[in-house]
GROMACS .gro file of C-alpha atoms in nm:
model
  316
    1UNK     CA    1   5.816  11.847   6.051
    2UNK     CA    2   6.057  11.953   5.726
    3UNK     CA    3   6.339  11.710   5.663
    4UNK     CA    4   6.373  11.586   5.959
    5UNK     CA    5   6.322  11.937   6.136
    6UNK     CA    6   6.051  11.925   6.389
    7UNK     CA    7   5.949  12.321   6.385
    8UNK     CA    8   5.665  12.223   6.585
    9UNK     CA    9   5.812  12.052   6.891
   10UNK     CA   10   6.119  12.329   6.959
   11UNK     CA   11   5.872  12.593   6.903
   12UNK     CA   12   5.652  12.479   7.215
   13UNK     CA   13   5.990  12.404   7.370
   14UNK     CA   14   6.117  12.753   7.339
   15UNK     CA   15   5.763  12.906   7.425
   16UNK     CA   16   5.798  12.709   7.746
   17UNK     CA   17   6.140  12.890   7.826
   18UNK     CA   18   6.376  12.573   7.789
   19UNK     CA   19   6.706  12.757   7.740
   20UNK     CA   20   6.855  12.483   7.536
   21UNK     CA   21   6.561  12.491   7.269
   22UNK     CA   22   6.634  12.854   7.277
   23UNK     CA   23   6.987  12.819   7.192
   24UNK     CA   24   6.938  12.587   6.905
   25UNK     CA   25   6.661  12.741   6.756
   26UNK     CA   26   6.900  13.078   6.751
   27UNK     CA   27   7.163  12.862   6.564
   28UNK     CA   28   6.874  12.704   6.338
   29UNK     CA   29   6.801  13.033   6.256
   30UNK     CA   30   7.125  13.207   6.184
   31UNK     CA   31   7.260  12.929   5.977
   32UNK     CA   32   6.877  12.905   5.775
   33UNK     CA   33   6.891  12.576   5.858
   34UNK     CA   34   6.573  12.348   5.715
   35UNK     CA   35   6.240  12.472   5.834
   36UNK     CA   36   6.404  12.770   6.012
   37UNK     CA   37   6.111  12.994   5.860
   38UNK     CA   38   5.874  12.756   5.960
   39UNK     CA   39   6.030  12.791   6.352
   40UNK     CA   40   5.996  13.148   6.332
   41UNK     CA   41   5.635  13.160   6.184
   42UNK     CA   42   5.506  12.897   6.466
   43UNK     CA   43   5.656  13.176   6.717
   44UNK     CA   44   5.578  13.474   6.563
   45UNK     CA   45   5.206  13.531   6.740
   46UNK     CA   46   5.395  13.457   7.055
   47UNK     CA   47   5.627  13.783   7.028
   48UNK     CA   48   5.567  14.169   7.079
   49UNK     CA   49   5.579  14.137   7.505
   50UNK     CA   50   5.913  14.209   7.574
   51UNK     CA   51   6.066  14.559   7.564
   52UNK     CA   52   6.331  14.590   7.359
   53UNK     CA   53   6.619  14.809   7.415
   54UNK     CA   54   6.930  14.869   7.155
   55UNK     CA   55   7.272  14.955   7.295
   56UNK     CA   56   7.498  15.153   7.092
   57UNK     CA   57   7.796  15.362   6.999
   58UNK     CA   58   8.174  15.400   6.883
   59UNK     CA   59   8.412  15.121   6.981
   60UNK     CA   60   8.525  15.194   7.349
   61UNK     CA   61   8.237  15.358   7.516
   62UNK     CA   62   8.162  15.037   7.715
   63UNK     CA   63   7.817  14.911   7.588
   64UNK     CA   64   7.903  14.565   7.729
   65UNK     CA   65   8.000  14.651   8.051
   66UNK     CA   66   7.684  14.895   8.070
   67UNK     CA   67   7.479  14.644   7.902
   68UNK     CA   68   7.624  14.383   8.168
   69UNK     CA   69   7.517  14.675   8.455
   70UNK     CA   70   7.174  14.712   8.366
   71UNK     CA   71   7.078  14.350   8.276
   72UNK     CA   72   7.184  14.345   8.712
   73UNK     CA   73   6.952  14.636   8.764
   74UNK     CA   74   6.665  14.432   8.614
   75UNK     CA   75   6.775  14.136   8.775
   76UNK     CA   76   6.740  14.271   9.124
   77UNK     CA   77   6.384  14.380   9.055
   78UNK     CA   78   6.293  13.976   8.912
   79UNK     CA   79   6.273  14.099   8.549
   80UNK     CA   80   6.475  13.846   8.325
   81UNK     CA   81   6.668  13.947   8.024
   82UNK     CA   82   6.766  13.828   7.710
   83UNK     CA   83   7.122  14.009   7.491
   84UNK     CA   84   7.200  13.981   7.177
   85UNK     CA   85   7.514  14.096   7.128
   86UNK     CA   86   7.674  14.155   6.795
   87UNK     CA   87   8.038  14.080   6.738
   88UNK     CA   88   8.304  14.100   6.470
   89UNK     CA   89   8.270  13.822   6.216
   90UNK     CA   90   8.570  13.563   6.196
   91UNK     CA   91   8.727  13.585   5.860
   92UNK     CA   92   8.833  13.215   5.932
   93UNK     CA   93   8.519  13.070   6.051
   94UNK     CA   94   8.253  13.353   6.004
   95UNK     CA   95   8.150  13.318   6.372
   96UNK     CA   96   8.168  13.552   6.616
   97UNK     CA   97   8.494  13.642   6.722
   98UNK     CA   98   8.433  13.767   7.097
   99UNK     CA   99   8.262  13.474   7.290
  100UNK     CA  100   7.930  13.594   7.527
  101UNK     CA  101   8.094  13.471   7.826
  102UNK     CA  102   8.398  13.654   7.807
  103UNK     CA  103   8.219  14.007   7.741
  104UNK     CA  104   7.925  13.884   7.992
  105UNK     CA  105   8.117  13.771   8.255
  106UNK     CA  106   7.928  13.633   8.594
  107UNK     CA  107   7.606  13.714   8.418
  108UNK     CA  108   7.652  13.398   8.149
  109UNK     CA  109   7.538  13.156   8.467
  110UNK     CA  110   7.268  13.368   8.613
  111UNK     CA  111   6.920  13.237   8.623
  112UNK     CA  112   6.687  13.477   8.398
  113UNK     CA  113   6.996  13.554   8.158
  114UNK     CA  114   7.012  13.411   7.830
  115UNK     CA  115   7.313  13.531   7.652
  116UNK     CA  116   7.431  13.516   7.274
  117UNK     CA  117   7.676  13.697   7.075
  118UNK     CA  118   7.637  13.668   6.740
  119UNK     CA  119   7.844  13.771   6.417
  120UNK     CA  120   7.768  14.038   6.209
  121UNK     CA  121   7.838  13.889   5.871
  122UNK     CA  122   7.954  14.229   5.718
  123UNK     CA  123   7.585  14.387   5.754
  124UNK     CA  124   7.663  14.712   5.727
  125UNK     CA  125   7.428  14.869   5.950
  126UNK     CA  126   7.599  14.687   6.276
  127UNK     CA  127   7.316  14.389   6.297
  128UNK     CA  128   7.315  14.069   6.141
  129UNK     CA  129   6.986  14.018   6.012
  130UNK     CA  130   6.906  13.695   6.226
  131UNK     CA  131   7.006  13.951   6.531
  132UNK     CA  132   6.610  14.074   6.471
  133UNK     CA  133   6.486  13.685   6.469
  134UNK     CA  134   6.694  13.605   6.795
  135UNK     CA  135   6.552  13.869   6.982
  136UNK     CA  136   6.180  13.724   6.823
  137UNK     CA  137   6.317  13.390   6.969
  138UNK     CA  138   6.399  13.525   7.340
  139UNK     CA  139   6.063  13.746   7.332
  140UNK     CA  140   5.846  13.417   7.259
  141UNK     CA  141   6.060  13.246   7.545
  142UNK     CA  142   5.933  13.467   7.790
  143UNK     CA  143   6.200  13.748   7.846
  144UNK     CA  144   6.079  14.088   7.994
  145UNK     CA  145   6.376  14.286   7.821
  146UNK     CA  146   6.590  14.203   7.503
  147UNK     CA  147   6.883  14.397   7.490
  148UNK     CA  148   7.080  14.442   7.155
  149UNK     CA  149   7.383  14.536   7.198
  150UNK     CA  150   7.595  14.633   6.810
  151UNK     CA  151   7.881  14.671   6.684
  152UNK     CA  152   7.905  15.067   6.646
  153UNK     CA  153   8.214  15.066   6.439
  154UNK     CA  154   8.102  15.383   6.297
  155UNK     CA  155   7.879  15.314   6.031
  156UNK     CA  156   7.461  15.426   6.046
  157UNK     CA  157   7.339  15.218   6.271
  158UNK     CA  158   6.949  15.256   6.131
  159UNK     CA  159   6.931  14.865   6.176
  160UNK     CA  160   6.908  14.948   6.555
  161UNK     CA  161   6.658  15.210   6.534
  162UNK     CA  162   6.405  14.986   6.379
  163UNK     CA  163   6.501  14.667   6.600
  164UNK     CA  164   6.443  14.806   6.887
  165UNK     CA  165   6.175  14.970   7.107
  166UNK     CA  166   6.431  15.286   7.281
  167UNK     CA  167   6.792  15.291   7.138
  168UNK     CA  168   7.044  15.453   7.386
  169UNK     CA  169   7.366  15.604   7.228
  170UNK     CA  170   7.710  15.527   7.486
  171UNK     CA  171   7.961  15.797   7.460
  172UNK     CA  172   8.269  15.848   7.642
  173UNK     CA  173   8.427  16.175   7.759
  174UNK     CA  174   8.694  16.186   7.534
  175UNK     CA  175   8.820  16.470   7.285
  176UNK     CA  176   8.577  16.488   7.013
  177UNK     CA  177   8.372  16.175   7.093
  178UNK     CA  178   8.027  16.350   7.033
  179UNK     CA  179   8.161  16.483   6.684
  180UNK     CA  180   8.279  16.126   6.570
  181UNK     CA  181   7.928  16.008   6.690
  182UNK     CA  182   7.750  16.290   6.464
  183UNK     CA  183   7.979  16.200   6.174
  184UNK     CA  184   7.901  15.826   6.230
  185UNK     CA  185   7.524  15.883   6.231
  186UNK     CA  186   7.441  15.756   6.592
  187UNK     CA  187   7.293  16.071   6.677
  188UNK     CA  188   6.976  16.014   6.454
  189UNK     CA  189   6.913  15.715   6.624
  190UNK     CA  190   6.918  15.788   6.981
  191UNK     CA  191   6.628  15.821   7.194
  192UNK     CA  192   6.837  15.901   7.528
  193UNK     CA  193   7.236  15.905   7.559
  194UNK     CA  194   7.407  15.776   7.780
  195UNK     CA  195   7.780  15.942   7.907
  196UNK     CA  196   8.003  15.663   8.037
  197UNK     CA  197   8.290  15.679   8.196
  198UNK     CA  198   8.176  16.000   8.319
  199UNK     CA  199   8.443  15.989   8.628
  200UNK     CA  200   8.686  16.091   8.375
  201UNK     CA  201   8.770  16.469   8.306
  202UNK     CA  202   8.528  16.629   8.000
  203UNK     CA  203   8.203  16.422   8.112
  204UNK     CA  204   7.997  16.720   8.169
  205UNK     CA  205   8.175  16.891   7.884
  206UNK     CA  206   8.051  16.626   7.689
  207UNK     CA  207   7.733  16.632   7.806
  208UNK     CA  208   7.648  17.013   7.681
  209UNK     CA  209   7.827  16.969   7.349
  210UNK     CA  210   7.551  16.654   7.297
  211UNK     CA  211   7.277  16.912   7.395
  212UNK     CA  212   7.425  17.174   7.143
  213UNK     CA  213   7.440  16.909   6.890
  214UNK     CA  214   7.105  16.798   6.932
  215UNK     CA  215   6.934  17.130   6.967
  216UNK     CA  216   7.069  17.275   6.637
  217UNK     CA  217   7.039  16.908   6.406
  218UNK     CA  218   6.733  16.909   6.508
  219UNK     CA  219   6.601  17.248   6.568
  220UNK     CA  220   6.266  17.214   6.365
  221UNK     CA  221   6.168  16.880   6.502
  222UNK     CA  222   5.850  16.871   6.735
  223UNK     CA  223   5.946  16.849   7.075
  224UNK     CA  224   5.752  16.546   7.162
  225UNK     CA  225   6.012  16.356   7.339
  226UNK     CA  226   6.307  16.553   7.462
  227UNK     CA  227   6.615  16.341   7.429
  228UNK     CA  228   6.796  16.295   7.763
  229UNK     CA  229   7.103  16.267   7.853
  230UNK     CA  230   7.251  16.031   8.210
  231UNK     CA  231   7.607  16.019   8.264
  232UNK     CA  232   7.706  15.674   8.391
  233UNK     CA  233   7.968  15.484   8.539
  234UNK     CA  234   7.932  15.130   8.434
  235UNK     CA  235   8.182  14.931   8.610
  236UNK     CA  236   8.105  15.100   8.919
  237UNK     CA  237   7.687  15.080   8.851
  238UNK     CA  238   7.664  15.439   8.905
  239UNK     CA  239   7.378  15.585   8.671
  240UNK     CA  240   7.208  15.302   8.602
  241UNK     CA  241   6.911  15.321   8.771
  242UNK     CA  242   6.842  15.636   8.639
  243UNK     CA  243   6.889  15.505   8.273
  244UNK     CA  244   6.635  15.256   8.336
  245UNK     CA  245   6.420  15.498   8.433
  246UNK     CA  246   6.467  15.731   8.171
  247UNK     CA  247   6.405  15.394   7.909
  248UNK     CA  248   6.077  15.320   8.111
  249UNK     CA  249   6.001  15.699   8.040
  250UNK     CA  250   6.080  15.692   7.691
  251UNK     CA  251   5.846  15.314   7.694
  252UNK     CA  252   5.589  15.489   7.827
  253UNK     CA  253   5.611  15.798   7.562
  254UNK     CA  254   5.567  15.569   7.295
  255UNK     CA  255   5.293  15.374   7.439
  256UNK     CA  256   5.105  15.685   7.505
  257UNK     CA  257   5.190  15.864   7.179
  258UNK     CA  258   5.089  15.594   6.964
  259UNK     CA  259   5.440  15.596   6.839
  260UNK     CA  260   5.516  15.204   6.975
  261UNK     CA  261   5.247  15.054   6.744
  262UNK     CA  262   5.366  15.211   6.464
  263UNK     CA  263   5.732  15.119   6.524
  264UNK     CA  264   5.684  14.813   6.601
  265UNK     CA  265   5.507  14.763   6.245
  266UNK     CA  266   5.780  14.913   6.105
  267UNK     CA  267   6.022  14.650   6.245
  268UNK     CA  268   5.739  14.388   6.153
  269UNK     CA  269   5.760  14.521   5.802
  270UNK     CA  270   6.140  14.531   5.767
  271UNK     CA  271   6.152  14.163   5.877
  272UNK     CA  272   5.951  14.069   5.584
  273UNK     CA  273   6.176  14.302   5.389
  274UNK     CA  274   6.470  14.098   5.505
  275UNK     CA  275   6.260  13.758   5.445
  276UNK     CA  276   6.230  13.837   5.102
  277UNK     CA  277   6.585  13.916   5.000
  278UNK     CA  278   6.716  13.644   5.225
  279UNK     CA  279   6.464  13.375   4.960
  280UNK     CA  280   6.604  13.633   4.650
  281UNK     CA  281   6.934  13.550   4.721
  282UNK     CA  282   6.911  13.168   4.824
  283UNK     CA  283   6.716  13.147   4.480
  284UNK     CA  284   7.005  13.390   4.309
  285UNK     CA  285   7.252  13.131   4.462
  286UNK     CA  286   7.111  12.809   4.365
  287UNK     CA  287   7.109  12.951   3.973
  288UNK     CA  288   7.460  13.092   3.996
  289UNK     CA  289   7.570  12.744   4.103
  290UNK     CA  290   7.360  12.604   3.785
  291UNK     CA  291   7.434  12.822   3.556
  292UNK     CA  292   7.652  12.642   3.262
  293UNK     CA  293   8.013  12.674   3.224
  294UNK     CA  294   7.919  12.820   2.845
  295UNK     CA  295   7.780  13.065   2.998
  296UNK     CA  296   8.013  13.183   3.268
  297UNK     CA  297   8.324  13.136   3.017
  298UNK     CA  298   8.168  13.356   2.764
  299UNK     CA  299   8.383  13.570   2.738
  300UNK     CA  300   8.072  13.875   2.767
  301UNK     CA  301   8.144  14.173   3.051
  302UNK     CA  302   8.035  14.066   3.388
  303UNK     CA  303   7.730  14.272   3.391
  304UNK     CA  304   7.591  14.102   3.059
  305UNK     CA  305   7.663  13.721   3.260
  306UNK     CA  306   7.424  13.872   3.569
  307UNK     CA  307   7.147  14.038   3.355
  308UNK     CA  308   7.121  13.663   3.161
  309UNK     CA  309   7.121  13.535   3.534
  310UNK     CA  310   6.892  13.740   3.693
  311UNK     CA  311   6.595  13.705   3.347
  312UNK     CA  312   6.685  13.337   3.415
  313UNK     CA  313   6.586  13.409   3.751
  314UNK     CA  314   6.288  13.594   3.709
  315UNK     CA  315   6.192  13.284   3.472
  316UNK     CA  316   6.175  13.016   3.741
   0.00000   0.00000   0.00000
């Protein structure tokens, strides 16, 4: 127990698959809370059983809606699923600004679903970094899939690369979509796409200007996995039980290659990454709010008040 905090207790609570323990440990989590480290350590040897799948793309292409369509596909066949699903942060509140329910729907009250949007706090690559710890949360809970669902407001999304085990990249059939998407960065992160929308005119347009795309970018990789491509209609459900199939093939490919191991220690690795910045700047806080006034009101350049800061720092 730390102040209070019993890490212990909601830990075995969560492992047992109490939804509520779930939820609060998420919130423990994302706000670092007391002993939130100490929560995710307790759970950490209970993690690494769940596939995890990343959802992403430009604004518009329908990642909830598809996310929404396959988390019913896996329902159907008794798998249960845990989203994460990263939303703009409140400039007012710094929560999320588009609630789980709303983007979710029906799906927020189904049995096996466990829901949470969650804000991105300006990370740049799309995820918050407690978005990697939630999805550690709903994998020690029990959940056969963890989907992330980002942003994808157009910046690199490499955060979802490394989160998760298959990303699949949503585009839409409009003019130029797969250009925008090459400009944003998505396409070095895709394992599959995925063409939604594709009742509209230009899907299968679309769909050869992807395989152009991908065949001269990356020309001179090995052909190991071949990078499909499903056209989909979410709202309708049309496609999407042949993009779970094509993200059990890609599951597969890794486990056979080898590839999922090291990927998965990769992730591992960039979570202890993230650890240690997160302590950096808690301890680069706690001095900035000590530093003297002297100090501060020096009158020196802004650069010489940090480097006294950070030796400080580096002292303690």
């Amino acid at each position: 127990m730390s102040g209070g905090f019993d890490a212990e207790g909601l830990a075995d609570r969560i492992a047992g698959g109490e939804a509520l323990a779930l939820a609060r440990g998420i919130s423990h989590v994302e706000n670092e809370r007391v002993g939130f480290e100490a929560l995710l350590e307790r759970l950490d040897g209970r993690t690494g059983r769940a596939r995890r799948i990343g959802i992403t793309g430009p604004p518009g292409a329908g990642k909830s809606t598809l996310t929404a369509a396959l988390t019913r596909h896996y329902l159907d066949r008794s798998l249960t699923v845990g989203i994460v699903a990263v939303d703009p942060t409140s400039p007012f509140t710094g929560g999320a600004l588009l609630g789980d329910r709303i983007r979710m729907g029906e799906l927020s009250t189904e049995p096996g679903v466990f829901i949470r949007s969650m804000a991105s706090r300006g990370s740049l690559g799309g995820l918050a970094t407690a978005t990697r710890e939630a999805a550690d949360l709903m994998d020690a809970a029990g959940y056969d899939r963890v989907i992330l669902e980002t942003l994808g407001v157009g910046q690199t999304e490499l955060d979802i690369a490394v989160s998760a085990d298959t990303t699949a990249v949503v585009l839409v059939p409009e003019s130029g979509d797969g250009v925008q998407a090459m400009k944003a960065g998505l396409m070095e992160v895709a394992d599959l796409f995925v063409v939604n929308k594709s009742d509209r005119p230009g899907a299968d347009r679309l769909e050869k200007e992807i395989a152009i795309i991908m065949s001269i970018r990356f020309a001179n990789r090995p052909a190991e996995w071949r990078l499909p491509i499903v056209q989909t209609v979410a709202s309708e459900a049309r496609g999407i039980e042949e993009f779970a199939d094509r993200l059990d093939q890609h599951f597969a490919w890794l486990a056979s290659s080898g590839q999922l191991e090291s990927h998965r220690r990769a992730a591992r690795l960039r979570r202890a990454h993230d650890a240690l910045l997160r302590r950096s700047r808690r301890d680069a806080e706690r001095i900035w709010r000590a530093a003297p006034p002297e100090m501060l009101d020096s009158g020196a350049s802004p650069y010489a008040i940090a480097r006294r800061l950070y030796e400080e720092f580096n002292e303690t």
